[in-house]
mmCIF file of C-alpha atoms and ligand atoms in Angstrom:
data_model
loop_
_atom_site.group_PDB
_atom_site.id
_atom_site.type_symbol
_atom_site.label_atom_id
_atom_site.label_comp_id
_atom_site.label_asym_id
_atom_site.label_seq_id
_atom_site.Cartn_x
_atom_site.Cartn_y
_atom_site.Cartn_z
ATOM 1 C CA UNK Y 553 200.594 4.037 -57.525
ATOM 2 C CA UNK Y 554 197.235 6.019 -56.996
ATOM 3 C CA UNK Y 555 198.938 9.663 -57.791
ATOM 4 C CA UNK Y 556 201.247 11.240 -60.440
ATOM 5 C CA UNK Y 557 204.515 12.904 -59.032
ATOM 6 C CA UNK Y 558 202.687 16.209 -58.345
ATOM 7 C CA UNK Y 559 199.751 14.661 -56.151
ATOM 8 C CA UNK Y 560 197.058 14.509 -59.155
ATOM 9 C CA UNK Y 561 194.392 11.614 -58.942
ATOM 10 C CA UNK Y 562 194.719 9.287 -61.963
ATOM 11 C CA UNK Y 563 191.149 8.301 -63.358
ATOM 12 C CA UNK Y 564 191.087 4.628 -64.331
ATOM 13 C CA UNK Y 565 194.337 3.472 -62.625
ATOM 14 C CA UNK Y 566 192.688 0.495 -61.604
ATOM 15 C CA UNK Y 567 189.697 -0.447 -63.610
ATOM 16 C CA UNK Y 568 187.097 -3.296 -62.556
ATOM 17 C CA UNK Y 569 185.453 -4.556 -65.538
ATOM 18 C CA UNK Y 570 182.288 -6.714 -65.028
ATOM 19 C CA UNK Y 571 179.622 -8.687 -67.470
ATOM 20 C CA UNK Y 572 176.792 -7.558 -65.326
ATOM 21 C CA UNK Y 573 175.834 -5.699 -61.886
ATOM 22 C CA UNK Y 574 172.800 -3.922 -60.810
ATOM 23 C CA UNK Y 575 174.533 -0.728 -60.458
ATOM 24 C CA UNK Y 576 177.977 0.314 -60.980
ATOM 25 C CA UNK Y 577 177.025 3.204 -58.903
ATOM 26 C CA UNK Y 578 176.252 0.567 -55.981
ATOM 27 C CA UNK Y 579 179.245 -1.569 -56.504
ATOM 28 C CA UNK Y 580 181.548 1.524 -56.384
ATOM 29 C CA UNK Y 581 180.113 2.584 -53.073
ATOM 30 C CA UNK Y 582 180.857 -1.076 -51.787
ATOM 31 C CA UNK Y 583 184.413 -1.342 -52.458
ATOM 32 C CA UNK Y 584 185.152 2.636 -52.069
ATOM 33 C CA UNK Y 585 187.130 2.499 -48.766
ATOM 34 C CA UNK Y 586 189.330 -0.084 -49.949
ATOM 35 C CA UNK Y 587 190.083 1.373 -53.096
ATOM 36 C CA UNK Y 588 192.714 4.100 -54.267
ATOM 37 C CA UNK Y 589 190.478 7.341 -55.949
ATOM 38 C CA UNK Y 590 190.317 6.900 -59.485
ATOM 39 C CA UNK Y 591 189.378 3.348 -59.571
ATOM 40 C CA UNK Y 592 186.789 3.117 -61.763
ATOM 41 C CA UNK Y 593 183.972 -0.014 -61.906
ATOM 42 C CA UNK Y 594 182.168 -0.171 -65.328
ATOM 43 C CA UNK Y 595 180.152 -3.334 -66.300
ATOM 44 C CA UNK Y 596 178.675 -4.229 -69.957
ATOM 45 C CA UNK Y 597 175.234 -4.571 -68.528
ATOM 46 C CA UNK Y 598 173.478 -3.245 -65.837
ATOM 47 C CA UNK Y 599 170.173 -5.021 -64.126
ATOM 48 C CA UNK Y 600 169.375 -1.965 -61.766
ATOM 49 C CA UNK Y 601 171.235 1.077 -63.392
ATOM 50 C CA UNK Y 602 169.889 4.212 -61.544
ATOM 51 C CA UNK Y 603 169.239 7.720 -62.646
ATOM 52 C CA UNK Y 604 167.978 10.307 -59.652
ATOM 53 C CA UNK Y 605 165.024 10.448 -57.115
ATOM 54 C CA UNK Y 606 164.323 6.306 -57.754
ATOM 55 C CA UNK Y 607 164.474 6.861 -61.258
ATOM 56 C CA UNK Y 608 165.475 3.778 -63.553
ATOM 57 C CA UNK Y 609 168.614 4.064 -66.106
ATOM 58 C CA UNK Y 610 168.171 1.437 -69.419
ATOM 59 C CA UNK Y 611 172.001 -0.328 -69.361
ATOM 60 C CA UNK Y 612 171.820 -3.034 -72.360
ATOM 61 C CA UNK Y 613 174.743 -4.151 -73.427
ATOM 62 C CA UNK Y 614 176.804 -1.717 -75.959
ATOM 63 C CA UNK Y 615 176.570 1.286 -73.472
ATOM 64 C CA UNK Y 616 179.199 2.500 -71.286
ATOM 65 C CA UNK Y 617 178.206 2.008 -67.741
ATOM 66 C CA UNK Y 618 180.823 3.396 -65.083
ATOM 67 C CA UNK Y 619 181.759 4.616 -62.098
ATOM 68 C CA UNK Y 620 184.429 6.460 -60.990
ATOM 69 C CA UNK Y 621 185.543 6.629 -57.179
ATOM 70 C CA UNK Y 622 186.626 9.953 -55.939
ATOM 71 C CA UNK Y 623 187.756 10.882 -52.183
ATOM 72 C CA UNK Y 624 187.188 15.165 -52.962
ATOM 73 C CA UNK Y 625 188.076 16.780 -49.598
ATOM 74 C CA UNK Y 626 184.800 18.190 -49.472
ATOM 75 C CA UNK Y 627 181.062 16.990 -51.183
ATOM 76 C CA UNK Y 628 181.171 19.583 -53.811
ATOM 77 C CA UNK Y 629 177.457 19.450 -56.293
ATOM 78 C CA UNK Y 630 179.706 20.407 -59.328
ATOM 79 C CA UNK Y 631 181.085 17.470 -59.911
ATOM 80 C CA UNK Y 632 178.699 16.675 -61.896
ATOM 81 C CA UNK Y 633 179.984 18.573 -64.680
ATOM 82 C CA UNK Y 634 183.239 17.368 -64.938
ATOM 83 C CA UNK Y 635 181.162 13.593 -65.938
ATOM 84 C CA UNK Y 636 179.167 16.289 -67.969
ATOM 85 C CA UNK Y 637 181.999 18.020 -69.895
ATOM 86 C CA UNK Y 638 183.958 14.988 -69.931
ATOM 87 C CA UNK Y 639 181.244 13.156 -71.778
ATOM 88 C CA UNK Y 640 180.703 16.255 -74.267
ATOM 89 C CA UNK Y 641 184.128 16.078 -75.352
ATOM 90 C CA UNK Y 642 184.370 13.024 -75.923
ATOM 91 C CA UNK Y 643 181.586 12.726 -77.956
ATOM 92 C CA UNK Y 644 183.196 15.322 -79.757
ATOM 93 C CA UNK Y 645 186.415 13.534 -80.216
ATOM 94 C CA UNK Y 646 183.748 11.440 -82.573
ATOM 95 C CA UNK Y 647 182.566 13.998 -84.385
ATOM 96 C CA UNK Y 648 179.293 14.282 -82.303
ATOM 97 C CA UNK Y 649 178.296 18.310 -81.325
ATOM 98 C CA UNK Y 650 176.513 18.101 -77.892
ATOM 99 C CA UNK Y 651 175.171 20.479 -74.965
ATOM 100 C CA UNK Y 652 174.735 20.315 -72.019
ATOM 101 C CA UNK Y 653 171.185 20.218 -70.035
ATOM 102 C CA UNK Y 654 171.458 21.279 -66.529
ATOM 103 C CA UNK Y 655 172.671 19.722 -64.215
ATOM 104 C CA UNK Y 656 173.256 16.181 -65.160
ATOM 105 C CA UNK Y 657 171.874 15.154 -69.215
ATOM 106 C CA UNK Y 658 174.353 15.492 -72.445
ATOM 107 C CA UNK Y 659 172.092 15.790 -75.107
ATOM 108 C CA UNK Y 660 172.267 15.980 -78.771
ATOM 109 C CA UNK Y 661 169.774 16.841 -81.655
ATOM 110 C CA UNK Y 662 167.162 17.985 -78.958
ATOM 111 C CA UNK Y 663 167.455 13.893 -77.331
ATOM 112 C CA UNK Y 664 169.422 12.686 -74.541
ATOM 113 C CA UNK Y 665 172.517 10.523 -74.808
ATOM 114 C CA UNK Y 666 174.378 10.606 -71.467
ATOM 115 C CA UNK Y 667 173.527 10.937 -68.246
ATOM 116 C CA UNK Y 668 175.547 11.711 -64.677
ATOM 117 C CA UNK Y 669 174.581 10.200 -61.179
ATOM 118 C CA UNK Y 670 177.149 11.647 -58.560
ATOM 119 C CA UNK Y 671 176.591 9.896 -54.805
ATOM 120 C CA UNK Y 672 178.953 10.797 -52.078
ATOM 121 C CA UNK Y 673 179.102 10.535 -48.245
ATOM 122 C CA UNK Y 674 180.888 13.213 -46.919
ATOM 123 C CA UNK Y 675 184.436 12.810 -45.867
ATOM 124 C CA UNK Y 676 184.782 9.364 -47.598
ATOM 125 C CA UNK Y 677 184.222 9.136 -50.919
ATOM 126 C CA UNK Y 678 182.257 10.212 -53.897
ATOM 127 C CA UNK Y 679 180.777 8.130 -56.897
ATOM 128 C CA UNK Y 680 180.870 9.760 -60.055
ATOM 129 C CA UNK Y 681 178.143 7.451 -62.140
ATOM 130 C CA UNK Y 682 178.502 8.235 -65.908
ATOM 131 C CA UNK Y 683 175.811 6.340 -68.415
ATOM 132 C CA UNK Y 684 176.457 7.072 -72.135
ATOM 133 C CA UNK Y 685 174.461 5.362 -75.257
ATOM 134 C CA UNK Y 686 176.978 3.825 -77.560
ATOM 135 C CA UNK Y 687 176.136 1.345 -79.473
ATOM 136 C CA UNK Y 688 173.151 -0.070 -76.754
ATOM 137 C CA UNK Y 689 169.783 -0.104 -77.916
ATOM 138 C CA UNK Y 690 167.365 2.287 -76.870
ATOM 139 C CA UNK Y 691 164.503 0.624 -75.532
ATOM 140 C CA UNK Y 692 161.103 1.925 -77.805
ATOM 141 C CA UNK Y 693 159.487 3.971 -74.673
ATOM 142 C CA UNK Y 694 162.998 5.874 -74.545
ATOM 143 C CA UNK Y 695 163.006 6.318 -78.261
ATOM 144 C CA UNK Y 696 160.996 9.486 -78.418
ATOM 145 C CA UNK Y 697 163.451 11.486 -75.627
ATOM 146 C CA UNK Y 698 166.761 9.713 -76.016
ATOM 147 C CA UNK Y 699 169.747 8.658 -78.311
ATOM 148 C CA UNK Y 700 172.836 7.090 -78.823
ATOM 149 C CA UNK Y 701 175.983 7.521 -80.958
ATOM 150 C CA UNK Y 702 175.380 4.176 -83.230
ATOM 151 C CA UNK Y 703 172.182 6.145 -84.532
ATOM 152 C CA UNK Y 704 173.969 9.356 -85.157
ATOM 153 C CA UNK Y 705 177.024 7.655 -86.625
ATOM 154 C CA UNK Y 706 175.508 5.033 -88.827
ATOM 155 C CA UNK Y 707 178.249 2.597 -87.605
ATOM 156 C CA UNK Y 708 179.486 0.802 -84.050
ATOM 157 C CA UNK Y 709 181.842 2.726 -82.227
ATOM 158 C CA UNK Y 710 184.773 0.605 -80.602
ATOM 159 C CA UNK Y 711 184.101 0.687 -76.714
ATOM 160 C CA UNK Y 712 187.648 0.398 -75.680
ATOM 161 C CA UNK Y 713 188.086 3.477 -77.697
ATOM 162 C CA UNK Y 714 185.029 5.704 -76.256
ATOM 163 C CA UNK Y 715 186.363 4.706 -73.351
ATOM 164 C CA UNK Y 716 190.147 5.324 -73.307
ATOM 165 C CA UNK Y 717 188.729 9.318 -74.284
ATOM 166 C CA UNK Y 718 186.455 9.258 -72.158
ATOM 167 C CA UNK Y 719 188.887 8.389 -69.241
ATOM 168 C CA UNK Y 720 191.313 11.228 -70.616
ATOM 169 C CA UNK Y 721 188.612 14.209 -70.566
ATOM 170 C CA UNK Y 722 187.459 13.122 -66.803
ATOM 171 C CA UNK Y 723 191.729 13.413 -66.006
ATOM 172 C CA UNK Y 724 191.546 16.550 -67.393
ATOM 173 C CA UNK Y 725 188.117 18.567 -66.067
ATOM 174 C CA UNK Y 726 189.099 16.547 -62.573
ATOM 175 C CA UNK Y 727 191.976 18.145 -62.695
ATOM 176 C CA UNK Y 728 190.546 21.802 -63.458
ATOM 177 C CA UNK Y 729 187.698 20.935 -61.054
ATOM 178 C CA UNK Y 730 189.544 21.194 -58.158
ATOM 179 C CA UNK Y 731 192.011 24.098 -58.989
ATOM 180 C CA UNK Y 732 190.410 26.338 -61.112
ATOM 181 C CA UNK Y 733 186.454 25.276 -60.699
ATOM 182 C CA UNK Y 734 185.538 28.998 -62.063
ATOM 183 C CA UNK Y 735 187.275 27.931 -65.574
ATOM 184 C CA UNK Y 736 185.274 24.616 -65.443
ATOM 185 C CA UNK Y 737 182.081 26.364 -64.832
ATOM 186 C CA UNK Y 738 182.636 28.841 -67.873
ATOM 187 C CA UNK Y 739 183.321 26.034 -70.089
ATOM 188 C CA UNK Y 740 179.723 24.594 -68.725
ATOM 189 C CA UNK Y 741 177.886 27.819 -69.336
ATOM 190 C CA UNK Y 742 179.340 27.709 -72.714
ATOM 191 C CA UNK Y 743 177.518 24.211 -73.540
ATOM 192 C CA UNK Y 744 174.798 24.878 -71.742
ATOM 193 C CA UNK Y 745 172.070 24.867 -74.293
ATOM 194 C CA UNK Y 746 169.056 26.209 -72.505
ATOM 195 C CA UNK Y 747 170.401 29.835 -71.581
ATOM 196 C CA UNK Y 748 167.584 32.332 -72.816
ATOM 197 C CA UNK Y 749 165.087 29.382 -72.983
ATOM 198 C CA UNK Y 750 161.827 29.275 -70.934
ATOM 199 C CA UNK Y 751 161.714 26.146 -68.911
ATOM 200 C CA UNK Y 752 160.137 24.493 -66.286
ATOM 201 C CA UNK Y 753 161.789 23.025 -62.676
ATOM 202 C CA UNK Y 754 160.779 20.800 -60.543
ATOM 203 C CA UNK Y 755 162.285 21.180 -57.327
ATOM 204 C CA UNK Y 756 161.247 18.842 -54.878
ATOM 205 C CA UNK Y 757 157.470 19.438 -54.506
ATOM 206 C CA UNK Y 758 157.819 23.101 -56.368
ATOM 207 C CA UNK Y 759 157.347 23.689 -59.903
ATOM 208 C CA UNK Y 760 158.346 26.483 -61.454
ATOM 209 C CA UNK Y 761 158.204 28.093 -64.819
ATOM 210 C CA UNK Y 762 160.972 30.559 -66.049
ATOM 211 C CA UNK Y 763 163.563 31.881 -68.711
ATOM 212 C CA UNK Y 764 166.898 30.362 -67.923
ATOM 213 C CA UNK Y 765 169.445 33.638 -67.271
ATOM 214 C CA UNK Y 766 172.874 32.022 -66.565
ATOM 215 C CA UNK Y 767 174.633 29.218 -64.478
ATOM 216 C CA UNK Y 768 176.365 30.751 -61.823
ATOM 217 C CA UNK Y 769 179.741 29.667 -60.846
ATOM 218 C CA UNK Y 770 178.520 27.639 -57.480
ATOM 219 C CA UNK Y 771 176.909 25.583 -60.197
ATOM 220 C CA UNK Y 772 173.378 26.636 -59.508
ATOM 221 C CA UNK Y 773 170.462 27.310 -62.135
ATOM 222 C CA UNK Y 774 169.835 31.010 -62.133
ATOM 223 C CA UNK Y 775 166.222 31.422 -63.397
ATOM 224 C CA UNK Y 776 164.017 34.616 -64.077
ATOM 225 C CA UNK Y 777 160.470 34.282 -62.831
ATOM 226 C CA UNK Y 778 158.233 36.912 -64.071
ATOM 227 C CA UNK Y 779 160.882 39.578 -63.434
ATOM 228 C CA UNK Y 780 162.056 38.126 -60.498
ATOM 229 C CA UNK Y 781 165.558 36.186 -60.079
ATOM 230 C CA UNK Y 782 165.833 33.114 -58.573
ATOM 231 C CA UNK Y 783 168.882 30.537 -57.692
ATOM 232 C CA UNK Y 784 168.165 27.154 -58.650
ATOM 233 C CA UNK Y 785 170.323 24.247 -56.569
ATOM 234 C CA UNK Y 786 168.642 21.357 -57.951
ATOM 235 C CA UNK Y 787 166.141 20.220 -59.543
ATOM 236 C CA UNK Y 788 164.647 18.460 -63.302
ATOM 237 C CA UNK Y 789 164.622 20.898 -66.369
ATOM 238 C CA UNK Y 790 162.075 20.208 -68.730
ATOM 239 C CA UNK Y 791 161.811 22.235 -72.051
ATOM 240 C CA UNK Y 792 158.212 20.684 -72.293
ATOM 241 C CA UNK Y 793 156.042 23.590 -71.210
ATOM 242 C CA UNK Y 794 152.259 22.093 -70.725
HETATM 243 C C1 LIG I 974 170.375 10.389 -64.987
HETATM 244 O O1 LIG I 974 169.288 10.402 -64.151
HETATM 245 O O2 LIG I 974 170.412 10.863 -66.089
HETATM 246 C C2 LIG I 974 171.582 9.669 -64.395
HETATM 247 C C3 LIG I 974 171.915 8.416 -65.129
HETATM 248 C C4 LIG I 974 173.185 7.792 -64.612
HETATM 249 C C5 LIG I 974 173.415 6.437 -65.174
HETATM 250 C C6 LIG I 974 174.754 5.873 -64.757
HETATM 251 S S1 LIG I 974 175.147 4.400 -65.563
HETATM 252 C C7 LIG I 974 176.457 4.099 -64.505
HETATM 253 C C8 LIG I 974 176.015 4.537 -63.114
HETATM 254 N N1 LIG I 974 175.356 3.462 -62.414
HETATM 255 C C9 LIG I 974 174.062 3.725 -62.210
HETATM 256 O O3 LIG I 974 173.256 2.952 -61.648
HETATM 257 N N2 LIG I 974 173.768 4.944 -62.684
HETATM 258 C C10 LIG I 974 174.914 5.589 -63.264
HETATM 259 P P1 LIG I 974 167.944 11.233 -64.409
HETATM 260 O O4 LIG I 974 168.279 12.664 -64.711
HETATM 261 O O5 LIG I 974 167.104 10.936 -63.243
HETATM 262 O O6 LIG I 974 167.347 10.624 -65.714
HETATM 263 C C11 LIG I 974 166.693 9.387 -65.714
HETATM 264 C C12 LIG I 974 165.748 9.367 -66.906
HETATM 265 O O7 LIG I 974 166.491 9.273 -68.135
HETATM 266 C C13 LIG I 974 164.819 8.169 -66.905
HETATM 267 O O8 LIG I 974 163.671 8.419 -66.136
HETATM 268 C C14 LIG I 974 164.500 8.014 -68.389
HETATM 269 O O9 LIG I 974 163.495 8.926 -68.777
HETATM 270 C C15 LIG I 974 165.775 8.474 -69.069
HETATM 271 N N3 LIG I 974 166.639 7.339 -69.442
HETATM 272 C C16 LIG I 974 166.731 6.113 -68.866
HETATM 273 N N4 LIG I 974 167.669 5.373 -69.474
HETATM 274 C C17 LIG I 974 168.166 6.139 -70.475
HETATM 275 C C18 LIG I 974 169.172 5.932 -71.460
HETATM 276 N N5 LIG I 974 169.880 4.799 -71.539
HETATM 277 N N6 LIG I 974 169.425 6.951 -72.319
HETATM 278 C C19 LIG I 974 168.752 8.117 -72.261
HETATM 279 N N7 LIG I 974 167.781 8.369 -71.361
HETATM 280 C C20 LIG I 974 167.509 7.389 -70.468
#
């Protein structure tokens, strides 16, 4: 059964676990038609894990590495942060106080420790790819920019655990995602850290340099540029101002 008695997707009513893919994100995509929504792919290691634009995503073992397949009516850009809010509240389940970086990092103690790939094709399905560091190492090049919750901890954290709370927060901002996305979006303005903060975008080929003014409830980046306002749809945030 893919839906509760009133109609509500269940994330993780069918789970594939696997030792090792090159993207869970990529896997999900090629069993997505035959697949009830929710079904979620997560492997212990990943050989390609992705981030955006061609980027790479570090998946030793340790990490959670999912993917959760969706079938929204419509492509919809915020649902990123339901992988976003779903991964801060889970991290606060464990104790952990996180924010949220616009649109797709969870970071904590100024370092990231999650990140969110969404993928879709309109009218079939849509990939929601979460990456969180657990108890992975971080490779030394990532050390500098990025964390995970065996370093803030002290101590492993059991997987199945992380995971089964993990699974519940994505039921429940899924669930406010699609009736109540204004509520969802408040909650993400809430965590997100870098309101009031100068920052820089890169938008495609555009960079731009500006003091972060809200996140507006069609989930773009609303961004004050020398007195002038300016909507944000995507795009990398960088607090590193050269
Ligand atoms: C992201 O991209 O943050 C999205 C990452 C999504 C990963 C998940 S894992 C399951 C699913 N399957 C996939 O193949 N992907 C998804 P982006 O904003 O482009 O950030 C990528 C950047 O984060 C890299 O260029 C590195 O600088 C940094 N990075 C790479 N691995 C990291 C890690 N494990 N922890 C923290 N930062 C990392």
């Amino acid at each position: 059964m893919a839906q509760w008695m009133n109609g509500e997707t269940v994330i993780g009513i069918r789970v594939v676990n696997l030792d090792e893919t090159d993207s869970t994100n990529e896997y999900a995509k090629g069993i997505a038609l035959e697949v009830p929504e929710g079904t979620v792919v997560i492997a212990k290691r990943q050989t390609a894990g992705k981030g955006r634009r061609g980027r790479s995503w570090a998946s030793p073992e340790g990490g959670i590495w999912m993917s959760v397949i969706l079938k929204p009516p419509r492509v919809d850009p915020r649902l990123v942060f339901v992988g976003a809010l779903a991964v801060s509240d889970t991290l606060a389940d464990f104790g952990i106080s996180a924010g949220i970086k616009w649109p797709n990092d969870v970071w904590v103690a100024g370092k990231k420790i999650a990140g969110i790939l969404t993928e879709g094709k309109a009218g079939e399905y849509a990939i929601l790819g979460i990456g969180l560091n657990v108890n992975n190492p971080i490779p030394p090049e990532l050390q500098r920019d990025a964390i995970s919750m065996i370093e803030l901890i002290g101590a492993p954290l059991p997987l199945g655990k992380v995971l089964e709370r993990l699974l519940f927060h994505l039921n429940a901002w899924y669930r406010i995602f699609k009736g109540r996305p204004d509520v969802m979006m408040a909650k993400v303005r809430e965590r997100t850290f870098i309101l009031g903060r100068i920052v820089r975008v890169v938008e495609d080929d555009n960079v731009l340099i500006g003091r972060v003014v809200d996140v507006l409830d069609d989930g773009s980046l609303l961004l004050d540029i020398d007195g002038q306002l300016r909507r944000i749809l995507y795009g990398d945030v960088s607090l590193r101002i050269p």
